[in-house]
Coordinates of C-alpha atoms in Angstrom, one line a residue:
X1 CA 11.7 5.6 111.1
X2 CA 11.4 8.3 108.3
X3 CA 13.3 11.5 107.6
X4 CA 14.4 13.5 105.3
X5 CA 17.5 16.0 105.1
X6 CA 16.7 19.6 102.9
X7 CA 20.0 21.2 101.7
X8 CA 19.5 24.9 101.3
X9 CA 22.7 25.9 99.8
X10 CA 22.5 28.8 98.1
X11 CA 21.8 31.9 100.5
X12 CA 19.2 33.4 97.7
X13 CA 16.3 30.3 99.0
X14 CA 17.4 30.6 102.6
X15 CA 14.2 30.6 104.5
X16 CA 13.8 33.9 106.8
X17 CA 12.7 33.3 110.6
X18 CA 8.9 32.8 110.1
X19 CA 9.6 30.1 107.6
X20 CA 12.1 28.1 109.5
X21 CA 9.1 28.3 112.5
X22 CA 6.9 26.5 109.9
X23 CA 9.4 24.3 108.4
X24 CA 10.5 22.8 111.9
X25 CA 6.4 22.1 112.9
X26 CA 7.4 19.1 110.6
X27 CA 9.7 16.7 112.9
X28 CA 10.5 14.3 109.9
X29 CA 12.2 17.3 107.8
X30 CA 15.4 18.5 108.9
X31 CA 17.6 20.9 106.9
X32 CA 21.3 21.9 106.9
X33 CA 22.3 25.2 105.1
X34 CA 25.6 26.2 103.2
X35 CA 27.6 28.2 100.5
X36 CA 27.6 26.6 97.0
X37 CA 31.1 27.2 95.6
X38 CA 28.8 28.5 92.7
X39 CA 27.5 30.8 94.9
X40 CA 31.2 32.1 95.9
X41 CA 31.8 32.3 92.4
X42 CA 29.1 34.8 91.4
X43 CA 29.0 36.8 94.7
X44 CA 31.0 39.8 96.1
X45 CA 33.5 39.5 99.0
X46 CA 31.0 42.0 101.1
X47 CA 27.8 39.7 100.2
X48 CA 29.6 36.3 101.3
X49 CA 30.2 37.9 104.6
X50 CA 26.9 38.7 105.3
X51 CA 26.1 34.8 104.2
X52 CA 28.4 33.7 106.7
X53 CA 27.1 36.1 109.5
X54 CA 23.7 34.6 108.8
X55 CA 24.8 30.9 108.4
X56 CA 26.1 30.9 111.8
X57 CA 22.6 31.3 113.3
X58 CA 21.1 29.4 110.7
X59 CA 22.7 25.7 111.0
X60 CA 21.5 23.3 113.2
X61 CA 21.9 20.4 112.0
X62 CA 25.0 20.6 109.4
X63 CA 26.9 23.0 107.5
X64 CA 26.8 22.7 103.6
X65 CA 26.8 22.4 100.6
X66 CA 30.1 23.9 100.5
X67 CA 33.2 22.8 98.1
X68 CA 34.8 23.3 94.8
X69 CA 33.4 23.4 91.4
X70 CA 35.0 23.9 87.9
X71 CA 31.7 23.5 86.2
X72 CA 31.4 27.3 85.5
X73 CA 33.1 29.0 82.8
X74 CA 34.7 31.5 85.3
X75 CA 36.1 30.5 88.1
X76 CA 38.3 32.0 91.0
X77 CA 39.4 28.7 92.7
X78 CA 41.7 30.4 95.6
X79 CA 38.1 32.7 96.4
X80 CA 36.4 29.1 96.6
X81 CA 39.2 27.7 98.7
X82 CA 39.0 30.5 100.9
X83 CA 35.0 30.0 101.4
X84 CA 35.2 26.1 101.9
X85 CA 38.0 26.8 104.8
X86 CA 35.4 29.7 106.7
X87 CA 32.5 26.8 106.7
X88 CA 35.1 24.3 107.6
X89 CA 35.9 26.3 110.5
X90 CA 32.2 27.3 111.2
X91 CA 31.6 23.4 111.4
X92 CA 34.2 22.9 113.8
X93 CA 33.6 26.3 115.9
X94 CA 29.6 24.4 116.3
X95 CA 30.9 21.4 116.5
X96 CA 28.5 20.2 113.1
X97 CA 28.9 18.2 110.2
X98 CA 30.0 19.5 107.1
X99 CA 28.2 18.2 103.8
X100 CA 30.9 18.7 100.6
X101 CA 30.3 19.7 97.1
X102 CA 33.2 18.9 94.4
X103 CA 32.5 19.0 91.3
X104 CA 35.6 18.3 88.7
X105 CA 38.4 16.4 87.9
X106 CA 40.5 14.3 90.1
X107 CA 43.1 17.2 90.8
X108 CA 40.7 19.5 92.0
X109 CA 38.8 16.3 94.5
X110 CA 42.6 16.0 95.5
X111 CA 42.8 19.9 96.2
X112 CA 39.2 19.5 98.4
X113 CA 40.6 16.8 100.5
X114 CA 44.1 18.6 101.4
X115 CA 42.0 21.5 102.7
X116 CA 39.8 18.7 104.7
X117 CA 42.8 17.6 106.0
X118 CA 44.6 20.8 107.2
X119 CA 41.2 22.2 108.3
X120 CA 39.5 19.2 110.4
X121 CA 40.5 16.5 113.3
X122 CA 40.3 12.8 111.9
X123 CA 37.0 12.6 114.1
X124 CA 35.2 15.6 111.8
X125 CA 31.7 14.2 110.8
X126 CA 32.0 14.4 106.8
X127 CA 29.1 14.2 104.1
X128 CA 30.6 13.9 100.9
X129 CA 27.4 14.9 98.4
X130 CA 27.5 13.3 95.2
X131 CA 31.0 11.2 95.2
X132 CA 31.7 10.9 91.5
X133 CA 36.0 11.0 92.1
X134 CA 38.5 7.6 92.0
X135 CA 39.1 5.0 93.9
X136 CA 42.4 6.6 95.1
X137 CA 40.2 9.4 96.2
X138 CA 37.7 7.2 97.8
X139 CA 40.2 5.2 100.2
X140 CA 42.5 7.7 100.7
X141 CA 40.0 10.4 102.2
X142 CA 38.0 7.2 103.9
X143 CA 41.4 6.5 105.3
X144 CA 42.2 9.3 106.9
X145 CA 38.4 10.6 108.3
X146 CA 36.9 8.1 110.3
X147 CA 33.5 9.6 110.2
X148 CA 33.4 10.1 106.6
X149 CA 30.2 8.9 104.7
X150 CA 30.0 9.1 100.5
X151 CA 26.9 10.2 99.0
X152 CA 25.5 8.2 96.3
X153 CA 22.9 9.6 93.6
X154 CA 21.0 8.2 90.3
X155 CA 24.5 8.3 88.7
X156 CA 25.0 5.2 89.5
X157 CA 23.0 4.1 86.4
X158 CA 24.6 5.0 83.0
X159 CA 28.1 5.2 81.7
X160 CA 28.8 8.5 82.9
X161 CA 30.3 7.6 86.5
X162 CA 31.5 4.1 85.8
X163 CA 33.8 4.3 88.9
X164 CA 31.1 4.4 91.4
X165 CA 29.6 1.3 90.6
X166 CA 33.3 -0.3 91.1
X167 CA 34.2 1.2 94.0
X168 CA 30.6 0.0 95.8
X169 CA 31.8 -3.0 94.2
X170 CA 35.2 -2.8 95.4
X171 CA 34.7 -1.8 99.0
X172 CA 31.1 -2.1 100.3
X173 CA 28.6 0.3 101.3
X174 CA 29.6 0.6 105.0
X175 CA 30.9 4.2 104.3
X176 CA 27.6 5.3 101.9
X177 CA 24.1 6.9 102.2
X178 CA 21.7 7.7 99.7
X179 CA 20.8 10.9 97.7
X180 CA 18.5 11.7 95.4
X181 CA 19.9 14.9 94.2
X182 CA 16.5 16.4 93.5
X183 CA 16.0 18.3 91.8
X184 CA 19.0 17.9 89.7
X185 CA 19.4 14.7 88.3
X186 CA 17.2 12.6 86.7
X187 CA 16.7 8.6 86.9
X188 CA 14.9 8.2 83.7
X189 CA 14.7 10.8 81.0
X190 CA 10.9 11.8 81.4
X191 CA 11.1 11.7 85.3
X192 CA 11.2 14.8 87.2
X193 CA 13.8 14.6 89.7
X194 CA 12.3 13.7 92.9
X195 CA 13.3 12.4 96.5
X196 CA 11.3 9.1 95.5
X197 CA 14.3 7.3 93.7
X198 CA 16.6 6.7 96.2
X199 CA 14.3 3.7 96.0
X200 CA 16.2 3.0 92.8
X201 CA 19.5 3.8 93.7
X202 CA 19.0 1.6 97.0
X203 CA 18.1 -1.3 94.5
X204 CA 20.4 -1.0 92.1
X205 CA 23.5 -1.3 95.0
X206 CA 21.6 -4.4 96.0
X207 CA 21.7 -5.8 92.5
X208 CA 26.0 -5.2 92.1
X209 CA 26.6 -6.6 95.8
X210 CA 23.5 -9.6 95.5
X211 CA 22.0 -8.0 99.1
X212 CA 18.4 -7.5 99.7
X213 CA 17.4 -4.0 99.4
X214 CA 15.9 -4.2 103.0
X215 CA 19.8 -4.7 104.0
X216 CA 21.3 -1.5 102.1
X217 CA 18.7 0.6 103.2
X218 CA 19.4 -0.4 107.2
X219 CA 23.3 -0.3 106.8
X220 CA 22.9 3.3 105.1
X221 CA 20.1 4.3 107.3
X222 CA 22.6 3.7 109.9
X223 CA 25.4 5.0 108.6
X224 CA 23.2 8.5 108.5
X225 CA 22.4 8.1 111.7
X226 CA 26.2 8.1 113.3
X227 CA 26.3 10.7 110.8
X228 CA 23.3 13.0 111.8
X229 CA 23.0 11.6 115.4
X230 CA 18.9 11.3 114.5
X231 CA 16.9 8.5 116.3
X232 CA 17.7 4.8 117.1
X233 CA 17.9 1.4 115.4
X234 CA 14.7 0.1 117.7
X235 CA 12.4 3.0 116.0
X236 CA 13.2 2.1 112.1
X237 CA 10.4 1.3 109.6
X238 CA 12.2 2.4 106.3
X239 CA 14.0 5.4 105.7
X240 CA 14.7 7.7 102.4
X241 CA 17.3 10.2 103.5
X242 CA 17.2 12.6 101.0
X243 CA 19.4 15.5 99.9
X244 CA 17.2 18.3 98.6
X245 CA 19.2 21.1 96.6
X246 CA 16.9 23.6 96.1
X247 CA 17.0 27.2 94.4
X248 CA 14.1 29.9 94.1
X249 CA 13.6 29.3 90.6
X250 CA 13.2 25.6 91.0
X251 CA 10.7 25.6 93.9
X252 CA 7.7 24.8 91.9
X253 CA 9.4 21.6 91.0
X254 CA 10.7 21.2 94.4
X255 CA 6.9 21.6 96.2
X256 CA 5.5 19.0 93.3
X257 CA 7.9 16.8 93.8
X258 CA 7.6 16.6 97.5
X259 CA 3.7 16.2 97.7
X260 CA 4.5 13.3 94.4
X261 CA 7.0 11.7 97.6
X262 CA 4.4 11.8 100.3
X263 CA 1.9 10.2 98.7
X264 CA 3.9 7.3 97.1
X265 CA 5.5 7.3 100.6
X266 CA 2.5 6.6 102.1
X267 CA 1.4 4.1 100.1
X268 CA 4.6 2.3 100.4
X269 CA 4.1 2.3 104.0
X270 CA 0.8 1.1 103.2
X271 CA 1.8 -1.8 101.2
X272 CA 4.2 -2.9 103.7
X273 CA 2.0 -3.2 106.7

């Protein structure tokens, strides 16, 4: 089996009703839809209303990206707070998953998680985007959400994140799926992002834990299953489940890239069979 997850989360790329009838003529594709904290940070208090009015009859599949992030120069962290807490209660009013964003230090992950905590049950289907925190961060939010699943992106290679590779290390990949991140990050420096190197990021795990890569993709394939409640273990091939972060001025990069993934895709498939 085959799918892919699009992340639409900021509201300026959400697709109006005529898209979303063409999007969902493709089974394989589907797409969750959220506030970036970014998005909280640059918008008025009347204009985030409206997003959330349309988010509710949007989502489908998952609420989010929605989170914290220190990465802008201004910032009104209580305004993000108050944002994450609305989608977390969206989530749970739908009954949906919730995909996180955090993007900071330690403190702020911590800060994220207390609001997790006081917001959703133990049982609250949780996609952590990106997880670039601690260890302590790792187990304790692990600990405590028993349907919590860490995403894991190209920065796994480099020095940048050196705590990721430890803490697959550490504690398995039972709890992970794989991202790409597209079009964001990059796995090689002349590469334009594209859903294609989960491949990579699927063989490098295999490399720290000495697995076959056939055995990290099936345990995070089915980890995204219980997450996404898509399909059954009897109808896998091979999966790439791919997080796709897309803006307007980036969709020219987002279309190439995708037509780049079908082909390869397809002669992956190829090779295999």
């Amino acid at each position: 089996m085959m799918f892919m997850v699009a992340n639409f989360c900021f509201p300026s790329s959400w697709p109006n009703s005529s898209q979303r009838t063409e999007l969902h003529k493709t089974p394989s594709v589907h797409f969750s839809f959220g506030i970036h904290p970014r998005t909280v940070n640059s918008s008025s208090s009347s204009n985030l209303h409206r997003h959330l009015t349309d988010l509710e009859y949007l989502v489908q599949l998952a609420i989010g990206e929605c989170g914290l992030d220190t990465s802008d120069r201004n910032v009104n962290l209580s305004k993000q707070i108050e944002y994450l807490e609305k989608q977390l209660q969206l989530a749970l009013k739908n009954s949906l998953p919730v995909v996180i964003h955090c993007r900071g230090n330690d403190a702020l992950h911590l800060t994220l998680l207390t609001s997790l905590v006081n917001c959703c049950p133990k049982e609250q289907k949780i996609h952590w985007h990106c997880f670039t925190s601690s260890q302590e961060i790792y187990l304790t939010a692990s600990g405590h959400f028993i349907n919590l699943v860490f995403g894991i992106t190209p920065f796994i290679f480099g020095n940048r994140y050196p705590n990721i590779r430890e803490i697959i290390k550490e504690n398995g990949i039972d709890r992970l799926v794989l991202e790409s991140d597209a079009p964001y990050i990059k796995y090689k420096e002349n590469q334009i992002p594209n859903p294609y190197i989960v491949n990579f990021v699927a063989e490098e795990i295999s490399k720290l834990l000495n697995i076959p890569v056939e055995q990290v993709f099936e345990i995070t394939f089915t980890n995204t299953q219980k997450y996404m409640e898509r399909g059954s273990r009897d109808e896998e091939l091979t999966v790439f489940v791919v997080y796709m972060f897309i803006s307007l001025y980036e969709e020219t990069v987002y279309i190439y890239s995708v037509l780049r993934v079908i082909l390869r895709i397809f002669l992956y498939l190829i090779f295999l069979f």
